[in-house]
Amino acid sequence: MSDAASPAETAVSTYAQQVGRGVVFLLILQYSLGIGVSATVQHAFGPTPIVRPTIVSTVVVALVVAVLVNSAHQPSYRQLTGFTVVAFVIGTAVTTLVGGGDGHVGALYPTLQTGLSWLGAFCIAYAVAFEVEWSRVVEVLLTRPRA
């Protein structure tokens, strides 16, 4: 007998890895993308029996996770964790400082204010987590000449 796995075993193993990675991605992104979407939906619709912010945010995060898991360039756990931390800190700070869009539920201004605050946090977090070459930053900081 050979030790090579059959195509069916390989397919099951690959599928299990994708599901596992998807669950971890979902858990990580719920603390940034999920909170931002939930806050925006909360301002737009309020807690109605039809539209529940947590359900809507979970569906949005699940769709993003499905795209990430099936993409050719999957982000690392470190990148997603960095994205989540930066987005959560900036989003929470901005909504706290600005007031989080206080006003009537369903009003346009508070909904836009909350949504744009979180969108800005996501854009900054994306740049920090995915676009900065941290190895180069560390290299420059460690090898710069000292005066």
Coordinates of N, CA and C in Angstrom, one line a residue:
M1 N 0.8 -1.2 0.0 CA 0.0 0.0 0.0 C 0.9 1.2 0.0
S2 N 0.4 2.3 -0.6 CA 1.1 3.5 -0.7 C 0.6 4.5 0.4
D3 N 1.5 5.4 0.8 CA 1.1 6.4 1.8 C 0.4 7.6 1.2
A4 N 0.3 7.7 -0.1 CA -0.3 8.8 -0.7 C -1.8 8.8 -0.5
A5 N -2.3 10.0 -0.2 CA -3.8 10.1 0.1 C -4.5 10.1 -1.2
S6 N -5.7 9.5 -1.1 CA -6.6 9.4 -2.3 C -7.1 10.8 -2.6
P7 N -7.6 11.0 -3.9 CA -8.1 12.3 -4.2 C -9.3 12.7 -3.3
A8 N -10.1 11.8 -2.9 CA -11.3 12.1 -2.0 C -10.8 12.5 -0.7
E9 N -9.8 11.9 -0.1 CA -9.2 12.3 1.2 C -8.6 13.7 1.1
T10 N -7.9 14.0 0.0 CA -7.3 15.3 -0.2 C -8.4 16.3 -0.3
A11 N -9.5 16.1 -1.0 CA -10.6 17.0 -1.1 C -11.2 17.3 0.2
V12 N -11.5 16.2 1.0 CA -12.1 16.4 2.3 C -11.1 17.2 3.2
S13 N -9.8 16.9 3.2 CA -8.9 17.6 4.0 C -8.8 19.1 3.6
T14 N -8.8 19.4 2.3 CA -8.8 20.8 1.8 C -10.1 21.5 2.3
Y15 N -11.2 20.8 2.1 CA -12.5 21.4 2.6 C -12.5 21.7 4.1
A16 N -12.0 20.8 4.9 CA -11.9 21.0 6.3 C -11.0 22.1 6.7
Q17 N -9.9 22.3 5.9 CA -9.0 23.4 6.2 C -9.7 24.7 5.9
Q18 N -10.4 24.8 4.7 CA -11.2 26.0 4.4 C -12.2 26.3 5.4
V19 N -13.0 25.3 5.9 CA -14.0 25.6 6.9 C -13.4 26.1 8.2
G20 N -12.3 25.5 8.6 CA -11.6 25.9 9.8 C -11.0 27.3 9.7
R21 N -10.4 27.6 8.5 CA -9.9 29.0 8.3 C -11.1 30.0 8.3
G22 N -12.2 29.6 7.7 CA -13.4 30.4 7.6 C -13.9 30.8 9.0
V23 N -14.0 29.8 9.9 CA -14.5 30.0 11.2 C -13.5 30.9 12.0
V24 N -12.2 30.8 11.8 CA -11.3 31.7 12.5 C -11.4 33.1 11.9
F25 N -11.5 33.2 10.6 CA -11.7 34.5 10.0 C -12.9 35.2 10.5
L26 N -14.0 34.4 10.6 CA -15.3 34.9 11.1 C -15.2 35.5 12.5
L27 N -14.5 34.7 13.4 CA -14.3 35.1 14.8 C -13.5 36.4 14.9
I28 N -12.4 36.4 14.1 CA -11.6 37.6 14.1 C -12.3 38.9 13.6
L29 N -12.9 38.7 12.4 CA -13.6 39.9 11.8 C -14.8 40.4 12.5
Q30 N -15.4 39.5 13.3 CA -16.6 40.0 14.1 C -16.3 41.1 15.0
Y31 N -15.1 41.2 15.5 CA -14.7 42.3 16.4 C -14.3 43.6 15.7
S32 N -14.3 43.6 14.4 CA -14.1 44.9 13.7 C -15.2 45.2 12.7
L33 N -15.3 44.4 11.7 CA -16.3 44.5 10.6 C -17.7 44.3 11.2
G34 N -17.8 43.3 12.1 CA -19.1 43.0 12.6 C -19.7 44.1 13.5
I35 N -18.8 44.7 14.3 CA -19.2 45.8 15.2 C -19.5 47.0 14.4
G36 N -18.8 47.3 13.4 CA -19.0 48.5 12.6 C -20.3 48.4 11.8
V37 N -20.6 47.2 11.2 CA -21.8 47.0 10.5 C -23.0 47.1 11.4
S38 N -22.9 46.4 12.6 CA -23.9 46.4 13.6 C -24.3 47.8 14.1
A39 N -23.3 48.6 14.3 CA -23.5 50.0 14.8 C -24.2 50.8 13.7
T40 N -23.8 50.6 12.5 CA -24.5 51.4 11.4 C -25.9 50.9 11.2
V41 N -26.2 49.6 11.2 CA -27.5 49.1 11.0 C -28.4 49.5 12.2
Q42 N -27.8 49.6 13.4 CA -28.5 50.0 14.6 C -29.0 51.4 14.5
H43 N -28.2 52.3 13.9 CA -28.6 53.7 13.7 C -29.6 53.8 12.6
A44 N -29.5 53.0 11.6 CA -30.4 53.1 10.4 C -31.8 52.6 10.7
F45 N -31.9 51.4 11.4 CA -33.1 50.8 11.5 C -33.6 50.6 13.0
G46 N -32.7 50.6 13.9 CA -33.0 50.4 15.3 C -33.3 48.9 15.5
P47 N -33.6 48.6 16.8 CA -33.9 47.1 17.0 C -35.3 46.8 16.6
T48 N -35.5 46.4 15.4 CA -36.8 46.0 15.0 C -36.9 44.5 14.9
P49 N -38.1 43.9 14.9 CA -38.2 42.4 14.8 C -37.7 41.9 13.5
I50 N -37.8 42.7 12.4 CA -37.4 42.3 11.1 C -35.9 42.4 10.9
V51 N -35.3 43.5 11.2 CA -33.9 43.8 11.0 C -33.2 43.8 12.4
R52 N -32.4 42.8 12.6 CA -31.6 42.7 13.8 C -30.2 43.0 13.5
P53 N -29.6 44.0 14.1 CA -28.2 44.4 13.7 C -27.2 43.3 13.8
T54 N -27.3 42.4 14.8 CA -26.3 41.4 15.0 C -26.5 40.3 13.8
I55 N -27.7 40.1 13.4 CA -27.9 39.1 12.3 C -27.3 39.7 11.0
V56 N -27.7 40.9 10.8 CA -27.2 41.6 9.5 C -25.7 41.6 9.5
S57 N -25.1 42.0 10.6 CA -23.6 42.1 10.7 C -22.9 40.7 10.5
T58 N -23.5 39.7 11.1 CA -23.0 38.3 10.9 C -23.1 37.9 9.5
V59 N -24.2 38.2 8.8 CA -24.3 37.8 7.4 C -23.3 38.5 6.6
V60 N -23.1 39.8 6.8 CA -22.1 40.6 6.1 C -20.7 40.1 6.3
V61 N -20.3 39.8 7.5 CA -19.0 39.2 7.8 C -18.9 37.9 7.2
A62 N -19.9 37.0 7.2 CA -19.8 35.7 6.6 C -19.6 35.8 5.1
L63 N -20.2 36.8 4.5 CA -20.0 37.0 3.0 C -18.5 37.4 2.7
V64 N -18.0 38.3 3.6 CA -16.6 38.8 3.4 C -15.7 37.6 3.6
V65 N -15.9 36.8 4.6 CA -15.1 35.6 4.9 C -15.2 34.6 3.8
A66 N -16.3 34.4 3.2 CA -16.4 33.5 2.1 C -15.6 34.0 0.9
V67 N -15.5 35.2 0.7 CA -14.7 35.8 -0.4 C -13.2 35.6 -0.1
L68 N -12.9 35.9 1.2 CA -11.5 35.8 1.6 C -11.0 34.4 1.6
V69 N -11.8 33.4 2.0 CA -11.4 32.0 2.1 C -11.2 31.5 0.7
N70 N -12.0 31.9 -0.3 CA -11.9 31.4 -1.6 C -11.0 32.2 -2.6
S71 N -10.4 33.3 -2.1 CA -9.5 34.1 -2.9 C -8.2 33.4 -3.1
A72 N -7.5 33.8 -4.1 CA -6.2 33.2 -4.4 C -5.1 33.7 -3.4
H73 N -5.3 34.9 -2.9 CA -4.3 35.5 -2.0 C -5.0 35.7 -0.6
Q74 N -5.1 34.6 0.1 CA -5.7 34.6 1.5 C -4.8 35.4 2.4
P75 N -5.5 36.3 3.2 CA -4.7 37.0 4.2 C -4.2 36.1 5.4
S76 N -3.2 36.4 6.0 CA -2.7 35.6 7.2 C -3.5 36.0 8.4
Y77 N -3.4 35.1 9.4 CA -4.1 35.4 10.7 C -3.6 36.7 11.3
R78 N -2.3 36.9 11.1 CA -1.6 38.1 11.7 C -2.2 39.3 11.0
Q79 N -2.3 39.3 9.7 CA -2.9 40.5 9.0 C -4.3 40.8 9.5
L80 N -5.1 39.7 9.6 CA -6.5 39.9 10.0 C -6.6 40.4 11.4
T81 N -5.7 39.9 12.3 CA -5.7 40.3 13.7 C -5.3 41.8 13.7
G82 N -4.3 42.2 13.0 CA -3.8 43.6 12.9 C -4.9 44.5 12.4
F83 N -5.6 44.0 11.4 CA -6.7 44.8 10.8 C -7.8 45.0 11.9
T84 N -8.2 43.9 12.6 CA -9.2 44.0 13.6 C -8.8 44.9 14.7
V85 N -7.6 44.8 15.2 CA -7.2 45.6 16.3 C -7.2 47.1 16.0
V86 N -6.6 47.4 14.8 CA -6.5 48.8 14.4 C -7.9 49.4 14.1
A87 N -8.8 48.6 13.4 CA -10.1 49.1 13.1 C -11.0 49.3 14.3
F88 N -10.9 48.3 15.3 CA -11.6 48.4 16.5 C -11.2 49.7 17.3
V89 N -9.9 49.9 17.5 CA -9.4 51.0 18.2 C -9.8 52.3 17.6
I90 N -9.6 52.5 16.3 CA -9.9 53.7 15.6 C -11.5 53.9 15.6
G91 N -12.2 52.9 15.2 CA -13.6 53.0 15.1 C -14.3 53.4 16.4
T92 N -13.9 52.7 17.5 CA -14.4 53.0 18.8 C -14.0 54.4 19.3
A93 N -12.8 54.8 19.0 CA -12.3 56.1 19.5 C -13.1 57.2 18.7
V94 N -13.2 57.0 17.4 CA -13.9 58.1 16.6 C -15.4 58.2 17.0
T95 N -16.0 57.1 17.1 CA -17.5 57.1 17.4 C -17.7 57.6 18.9
T96 N -16.7 57.4 19.8 CA -16.8 57.9 21.1 C -16.6 59.4 21.1
L97 N -15.5 59.9 20.4 CA -15.2 61.3 20.4 C -16.2 62.1 19.7
V98 N -16.7 61.6 18.6 CA -17.7 62.3 17.8 C -19.1 62.2 18.3
G99 N -19.3 61.2 19.0 CA -20.7 61.0 19.6 C -21.4 59.8 19.0
G100 N -20.8 59.2 18.1 CA -21.4 58.0 17.5 C -22.7 58.2 16.7
G101 N -22.9 59.4 16.3 CA -24.1 59.7 15.5 C -25.4 59.7 16.3
D102 N -25.4 60.5 17.4 CA -26.5 60.6 18.3 C -27.7 61.2 17.5
G103 N -28.8 60.7 17.7 CA -30.0 61.3 17.0 C -31.1 60.2 16.9
H104 N -32.1 60.6 16.1 CA -33.2 59.7 15.9 C -32.8 58.4 15.1
V105 N -33.4 57.3 15.5 CA -33.1 56.1 14.7 C -33.7 56.3 13.3
G106 N -33.0 55.9 12.3 CA -33.4 56.1 11.0 C -33.1 57.4 10.3
A107 N -32.5 58.3 11.1 CA -32.1 59.6 10.6 C -30.9 59.5 9.7
L108 N -30.8 60.2 8.7 CA -29.7 60.1 7.7 C -28.4 60.5 8.3
Y109 N -28.3 61.6 9.0 CA -27.0 62.1 9.4 C -26.4 61.2 10.4
P110 N -27.1 60.7 11.5 CA -26.4 59.8 12.4 C -26.0 58.5 11.8
T111 N -26.8 58.0 10.9 CA -26.4 56.8 10.2 C -25.2 56.9 9.3
L112 N -25.1 58.0 8.6 CA -23.9 58.3 7.7 C -22.7 58.6 8.6
Q113 N -22.9 59.3 9.7 CA -21.8 59.6 10.6 C -21.2 58.3 11.2
T114 N -22.0 57.4 11.6 CA -21.5 56.2 12.2 C -20.9 55.3 11.1
G115 N -21.6 55.2 9.9 CA -21.0 54.4 8.8 C -19.7 54.9 8.3
L116 N -19.6 56.2 8.1 CA -18.4 56.8 7.6 C -17.2 56.7 8.6
S117 N -17.6 56.8 9.9 CA -16.5 56.7 10.9 C -15.9 55.3 10.9
W118 N -16.8 54.3 10.8 CA -16.3 52.9 10.7 C -15.6 52.6 9.3
L119 N -16.1 53.2 8.3 CA -15.5 53.0 7.0 C -14.1 53.6 7.0
G120 N -13.9 54.8 7.6 CA -12.6 55.4 7.7 C -11.7 54.5 8.5
A121 N -12.2 53.9 9.6 CA -11.4 53.0 10.4 C -11.0 51.8 9.7
F122 N -11.9 51.2 8.8 CA -11.5 50.1 8.0 C -10.5 50.4 7.0
C123 N -10.5 51.6 6.4 CA -9.5 52.0 5.4 C -8.2 52.1 6.0
I124 N -8.1 52.8 7.1 CA -6.8 53.0 7.8 C -6.3 51.6 8.2
A125 N -7.1 50.8 8.8 CA -6.7 49.5 9.2 C -6.2 48.6 8.1
Y126 N -6.9 48.7 6.9 CA -6.4 47.9 5.8 C -5.0 48.4 5.4
A127 N -4.8 49.7 5.3 CA -3.5 50.2 4.9 C -2.4 49.7 5.9
V128 N -2.7 49.8 7.2 CA -1.8 49.4 8.2 C -1.5 47.9 8.2
A129 N -2.5 47.1 8.1 CA -2.4 45.6 8.1 C -1.9 45.0 6.9
F130 N -2.3 45.5 5.7 CA -2.0 44.8 4.5 C -1.0 45.5 3.6
E131 N -0.8 46.8 3.7 CA 0.0 47.6 2.7 C 1.4 47.9 3.3
V132 N 1.5 48.0 4.6 CA 2.8 48.4 5.1 C 3.7 47.1 5.2
E133 N 4.9 47.2 4.7 CA 5.9 46.2 4.8 C 6.6 46.3 6.1
W134 N 6.1 45.6 7.1 CA 6.6 45.8 8.5 C 8.0 45.3 8.6
S135 N 8.4 44.3 7.9 CA 9.8 43.9 7.9 C 10.8 45.0 7.5
R136 N 10.4 45.7 6.5 CA 11.2 46.9 6.1 C 11.2 48.0 7.2
V137 N 10.1 48.2 7.8 CA 10.0 49.2 8.8 C 11.0 48.9 10.0
V138 N 10.9 47.6 10.4 CA 11.8 47.1 11.5 C 13.2 47.2 11.1
E139 N 13.5 46.8 9.8 CA 14.9 46.8 9.4 C 15.4 48.3 9.4
V140 N 14.7 49.2 8.9 CA 15.1 50.6 8.9 C 15.3 51.2 10.3
L141 N 14.4 50.8 11.2 CA 14.5 51.3 12.5 C 15.7 50.7 13.3
L142 N 16.0 49.4 13.0 CA 17.2 48.8 13.6 C 18.5 49.1 13.0
T143 N 18.5 49.5 11.7 CA 19.8 49.7 11.1 C 20.1 51.2 10.8
R144 N 19.3 52.1 11.3 CA 19.6 53.5 11.0 C 20.8 53.9 11.8
P145 N 21.6 54.8 11.3 CA 22.7 55.3 12.0 C 22.3 56.1 13.3
R146 N 23.0 55.9 14.3 CA 22.8 56.6 15.6 C 23.7 57.8 15.7
A147 N 23.1 58.9 16.1 CA 23.9 60.2 16.2 C 24.6 60.3 17.5

